[in-house]
mmCIF file with all atom_site columns, C-alpha atoms in Angstrom:
data_model
loop_
_atom_site.group_PDB
_atom_site.id
_atom_site.type_symbol
_atom_site.label_atom_id
_atom_site.label_alt_id
_atom_site.label_comp_id
_atom_site.label_asym_id
_atom_site.label_entity_id
_atom_site.label_seq_id
_atom_site.pdbx_PDB_ins_code
_atom_site.Cartn_x
_atom_site.Cartn_y
_atom_site.Cartn_z
_atom_site.occupancy
_atom_site.B_iso_or_equiv
_atom_site.pdbx_formal_charge
_atom_site.auth_seq_id
_atom_site.auth_comp_id
_atom_site.auth_asym_id
_atom_site.auth_atom_id
_atom_site.pdbx_PDB_model_num
ATOM 1  C CA . UNK Y 1 1  ? -1.795  -12.955 -3.884  1.00 0.00 ? 266 UNK Y CA 1
ATOM 2  C CA . UNK Y 1 2  ? -2.748  -13.243 -0.213  1.00 0.00 ? 267 UNK Y CA 1
ATOM 3  C CA . UNK Y 1 3  ? -5.866  -14.978 1.038   1.00 0.00 ? 268 UNK Y CA 1
ATOM 4  C CA . UNK Y 1 4  ? -7.801  -11.744 1.654   1.00 0.00 ? 269 UNK Y CA 1
ATOM 5  C CA . UNK Y 1 5  ? -6.992  -10.509 -1.853  1.00 0.00 ? 270 UNK Y CA 1
ATOM 6  C CA . UNK Y 1 6  ? -8.151  -13.819 -3.312  1.00 0.00 ? 271 UNK Y CA 1
ATOM 7  C CA . UNK Y 1 7  ? -11.397 -13.526 -1.346  1.00 0.00 ? 272 UNK Y CA 1
ATOM 8  C CA . UNK Y 1 8  ? -12.019 -10.016 -2.675  1.00 0.00 ? 273 UNK Y CA 1
ATOM 9  C CA . UNK Y 1 9  ? -11.318 -11.152 -6.242  1.00 0.00 ? 274 UNK Y CA 1
ATOM 10 C CA . UNK Y 1 10 ? -13.581 -14.209 -5.849  1.00 0.00 ? 275 UNK Y CA 1
ATOM 11 C CA . UNK Y 1 11 ? -16.424 -12.055 -4.486  1.00 0.00 ? 276 UNK Y CA 1
ATOM 12 C CA . UNK Y 1 12 ? -16.036 -9.600  -7.362  1.00 0.00 ? 277 UNK Y CA 1
ATOM 13 C CA . UNK Y 1 13 ? -16.233 -12.471 -9.845  1.00 0.00 ? 278 UNK Y CA 1
ATOM 14 C CA . UNK Y 1 14 ? -19.218 -14.058 -8.046  1.00 0.00 ? 279 UNK Y CA 1
ATOM 15 C CA . UNK Y 1 15 ? -21.164 -10.795 -8.291  1.00 0.00 ? 280 UNK Y CA 1
ATOM 16 C CA . UNK Y 1 16 ? -19.903 -10.090 -11.821 1.00 0.00 ? 281 UNK Y CA 1
ATOM 17 C CA . UNK Y 1 17 ? -18.312 -6.844  -10.698 1.00 0.00 ? 282 UNK Y CA 1
ATOM 18 C CA . UNK Y 1 18 ? -15.759 -5.247  -13.017 1.00 0.00 ? 283 UNK Y CA 1
ATOM 19 C CA . UNK Y 1 19 ? -13.043 -5.285  -10.348 1.00 0.00 ? 284 UNK Y CA 1
ATOM 20 C CA . UNK Y 1 20 ? -9.423  -6.338  -10.577 1.00 0.00 ? 285 UNK Y CA 1
ATOM 21 C CA . UNK Y 1 21 ? -7.468  -6.816  -7.372  1.00 0.00 ? 286 UNK Y CA 1
ATOM 22 C CA . UNK Y 1 22 ? -3.932  -5.452  -7.650  1.00 0.00 ? 287 UNK Y CA 1
ATOM 23 C CA . UNK Y 1 23 ? -1.145  -5.116  -5.106  1.00 0.00 ? 288 UNK Y CA 1
ATOM 24 C CA . UNK Y 1 24 ? 1.273   -2.242  -5.562  1.00 0.00 ? 289 UNK Y CA 1
ATOM 25 C CA . UNK Y 1 25 ? 4.884   -2.483  -4.451  1.00 0.00 ? 290 UNK Y CA 1
ATOM 26 C CA . UNK Y 1 26 ? 7.732   0.021   -4.293  1.00 0.00 ? 291 UNK Y CA 1
ATOM 27 C CA . UNK Y 1 27 ? 10.600  -0.055  -6.754  1.00 0.00 ? 292 UNK Y CA 1
ATOM 28 C CA . UNK Y 1 28 ? 13.398  -2.304  -5.551  1.00 0.00 ? 293 UNK Y CA 1
ATOM 29 C CA . UNK Y 1 29 ? 15.599  0.673   -4.649  1.00 0.00 ? 294 UNK Y CA 1
ATOM 30 C CA . UNK Y 1 30 ? 12.780  2.137   -2.514  1.00 0.00 ? 295 UNK Y CA 1
ATOM 31 C CA . UNK Y 1 31 ? 12.009  -0.909  -0.353  1.00 0.00 ? 296 UNK Y CA 1
ATOM 32 C CA . UNK Y 1 32 ? 12.054  -0.819  3.436   1.00 0.00 ? 297 UNK Y CA 1
ATOM 33 C CA . UNK Y 1 33 ? 15.318  -2.705  3.928   1.00 0.00 ? 298 UNK Y CA 1
ATOM 34 C CA . UNK Y 1 34 ? 17.189  -0.854  1.180   1.00 0.00 ? 299 UNK Y CA 1
ATOM 35 C CA . UNK Y 1 35 ? 16.175  2.432   2.790   1.00 0.00 ? 300 UNK Y CA 1
ATOM 36 C CA . UNK Y 1 36 ? 16.828  1.319   6.369   1.00 0.00 ? 301 UNK Y CA 1
ATOM 37 C CA . UNK Y 1 37 ? 20.089  -0.578  5.930   1.00 0.00 ? 302 UNK Y CA 1
ATOM 38 C CA . UNK Y 1 38 ? 21.339  0.547   2.543   1.00 0.00 ? 303 UNK Y CA 1
ATOM 39 C CA . UNK Y 1 39 ? 20.629  4.268   2.897   1.00 0.00 ? 304 UNK Y CA 1
ATOM 40 C CA . UNK Y 1 40 ? 20.873  4.452   6.676   1.00 0.00 ? 305 UNK Y CA 1
ATOM 41 C CA . UNK Y 1 41 ? 17.404  5.885   7.244   1.00 0.00 ? 306 UNK Y CA 1
ATOM 42 C CA . UNK Y 1 42 ? 16.195  5.658   10.844  1.00 0.00 ? 307 UNK Y CA 1
ATOM 43 C CA . UNK Y 1 43 ? 13.271  3.412   11.637  1.00 0.00 ? 308 UNK Y CA 1
ATOM 44 C CA . UNK Y 1 44 ? 10.031  5.170   10.699  1.00 0.00 ? 309 UNK Y CA 1
ATOM 45 C CA . UNK Y 1 45 ? 8.544   7.189   13.544  1.00 0.00 ? 310 UNK Y CA 1
ATOM 46 C CA . UNK Y 1 46 ? 5.789   9.752   13.827  1.00 0.00 ? 311 UNK Y CA 1
ATOM 47 C CA . UNK Y 1 47 ? 8.187   12.617  13.042  1.00 0.00 ? 312 UNK Y CA 1
ATOM 48 C CA . UNK Y 1 48 ? 9.848   10.961  10.034  1.00 0.00 ? 313 UNK Y CA 1
ATOM 49 C CA . UNK Y 1 49 ? 7.496   8.641   8.122   1.00 0.00 ? 314 UNK Y CA 1
ATOM 50 C CA . UNK Y 1 50 ? 9.545   8.076   5.021   1.00 0.00 ? 315 UNK Y CA 1
ATOM 51 C CA . UNK Y 1 51 ? 8.019   4.638   4.485   1.00 0.00 ? 316 UNK Y CA 1
ATOM 52 C CA . UNK Y 1 52 ? 4.484   5.867   3.760   1.00 0.00 ? 317 UNK Y CA 1
ATOM 53 C CA . UNK Y 1 53 ? 5.499   7.959   0.767   1.00 0.00 ? 318 UNK Y CA 1
ATOM 54 C CA . UNK Y 1 54 ? 8.119   5.604   -0.671  1.00 0.00 ? 319 UNK Y CA 1
ATOM 55 C CA . UNK Y 1 55 ? 6.374   2.307   -0.078  1.00 0.00 ? 320 UNK Y CA 1
ATOM 56 C CA . UNK Y 1 56 ? 2.680   3.166   -0.394  1.00 0.00 ? 321 UNK Y CA 1
ATOM 57 C CA . UNK Y 1 57 ? 1.933   6.521   -1.985  1.00 0.00 ? 322 UNK Y CA 1
ATOM 58 C CA . UNK Y 1 58 ? 4.491   6.505   -4.821  1.00 0.00 ? 323 UNK Y CA 1
ATOM 59 C CA . UNK Y 1 59 ? 3.826   2.934   -6.066  1.00 0.00 ? 324 UNK Y CA 1
ATOM 60 C CA . UNK Y 1 60 ? 0.052   3.375   -5.864  1.00 0.00 ? 325 UNK Y CA 1
ATOM 61 C CA . UNK Y 1 61 ? 0.158   6.768   -7.578  1.00 0.00 ? 326 UNK Y CA 1
ATOM 62 C CA . UNK Y 1 62 ? 2.262   5.264   -10.369 1.00 0.00 ? 327 UNK Y CA 1
ATOM 63 C CA . UNK Y 1 63 ? -0.248  2.419   -10.790 1.00 0.00 ? 328 UNK Y CA 1
ATOM 64 C CA . UNK Y 1 64 ? -3.151  4.872   -10.951 1.00 0.00 ? 329 UNK Y CA 1
ATOM 65 C CA . UNK Y 1 65 ? -1.400  7.090   -13.518 1.00 0.00 ? 330 UNK Y CA 1
ATOM 66 C CA . UNK Y 1 66 ? -0.563  4.057   -15.666 1.00 0.00 ? 331 UNK Y CA 1
ATOM 67 C CA . UNK Y 1 67 ? -4.092  2.631   -15.580 1.00 0.00 ? 332 UNK Y CA 1
ATOM 68 C CA . UNK Y 1 68 ? -6.479  5.553   -15.426 1.00 0.00 ? 333 UNK Y CA 1
ATOM 69 C CA . UNK Y 1 69 ? -5.747  6.358   -19.074 1.00 0.00 ? 334 UNK Y CA 1
ATOM 70 C CA . UNK Y 1 70 ? -6.663  2.798   -20.074 1.00 0.00 ? 335 UNK Y CA 1
ATOM 71 C CA . UNK Y 1 71 ? -9.975  2.384   -18.254 1.00 0.00 ? 336 UNK Y CA 1
ATOM 72 C CA . UNK Y 1 72 ? -10.906 5.987   -17.473 1.00 0.00 ? 337 UNK Y CA 1
ATOM 73 C CA . UNK Y 1 73 ? -11.293 5.586   -13.719 1.00 0.00 ? 338 UNK Y CA 1
ATOM 74 C CA . UNK Y 1 74 ? -9.694  3.937   -10.725 1.00 0.00 ? 339 UNK Y CA 1
ATOM 75 C CA . UNK Y 1 75 ? -11.195 3.127   -7.339  1.00 0.00 ? 340 UNK Y CA 1
ATOM 76 C CA . UNK Y 1 76 ? -8.654  2.745   -4.581  1.00 0.00 ? 341 UNK Y CA 1
ATOM 77 C CA . UNK Y 1 77 ? -9.160  0.769   -1.380  1.00 0.00 ? 342 UNK Y CA 1
ATOM 78 C CA . UNK Y 1 78 ? -6.547  1.059   1.353   1.00 0.00 ? 343 UNK Y CA 1
ATOM 79 C CA . UNK Y 1 79 ? -6.299  -0.998  4.495   1.00 0.00 ? 344 UNK Y CA 1
ATOM 80 C CA . UNK Y 1 80 ? -4.701  -0.573  7.899   1.00 0.00 ? 345 UNK Y CA 1
ATOM 81 C CA . UNK Y 1 81 ? -3.496  -3.420  10.055  1.00 0.00 ? 346 UNK Y CA 1
ATOM 82 C CA . UNK Y 1 82 ? -5.116  -3.282  13.453  1.00 0.00 ? 347 UNK Y CA 1
ATOM 83 C CA . UNK Y 1 83 ? -2.217  -5.234  15.006  1.00 0.00 ? 348 UNK Y CA 1
ATOM 84 C CA . UNK Y 1 84 ? 0.497   -2.890  13.678  1.00 0.00 ? 349 UNK Y CA 1
ATOM 85 C CA . UNK Y 1 85 ? 0.855   -1.039  16.995  1.00 0.00 ? 350 UNK Y CA 1
ATOM 86 C CA . UNK Y 1 86 ? -1.137  -0.227  20.109  1.00 0.00 ? 351 UNK Y CA 1
ATOM 87 C CA . UNK Y 1 87 ? -1.596  3.350   18.903  1.00 0.00 ? 352 UNK Y CA 1
ATOM 88 C CA . UNK Y 1 88 ? -2.784  2.210   15.468  1.00 0.00 ? 353 UNK Y CA 1
ATOM 89 C CA . UNK Y 1 89 ? -5.168  -0.339  17.014  1.00 0.00 ? 354 UNK Y CA 1
ATOM 90 C CA . UNK Y 1 90 ? -6.674  2.423   19.156  1.00 0.00 ? 355 UNK Y CA 1
ATOM 91 C CA . UNK Y 1 91 ? -7.186  4.763   16.200  1.00 0.00 ? 356 UNK Y CA 1
ATOM 92 C CA . UNK Y 1 92 ? -8.756  1.985   14.115  1.00 0.00 ? 357 UNK Y CA 1
ATOM 93 C CA . UNK Y 1 93 ? -11.068 1.046   16.995  1.00 0.00 ? 358 UNK Y CA 1
ATOM 94 C CA . UNK Y 1 94 ? -12.336 4.649   17.179  1.00 0.00 ? 359 UNK Y CA 1
ATOM 95 C CA . UNK Y 1 95 ? -13.473 4.544   13.534  1.00 0.00 ? 360 UNK Y CA 1
#
């Protein structure tokens, strides 16, 4: 678990919040390098963003489906890296 995830978990515990920090990951056959090198997909671009669905949406949706039946509800928090690209940094700054 990364430092920021540990900080979120520690804060939840300090405030006695019923929160569990989880990181979702794609299936091994859906990872970035398997898709890029193994399947020959082009690098993700704004016209073909295969990585978002395969690496973020599908694993997170699977996690939600598996856990919502157990606890009855799921709250999802997504993050965006400001340093990912100049375009992304500009869109995050506008928020």
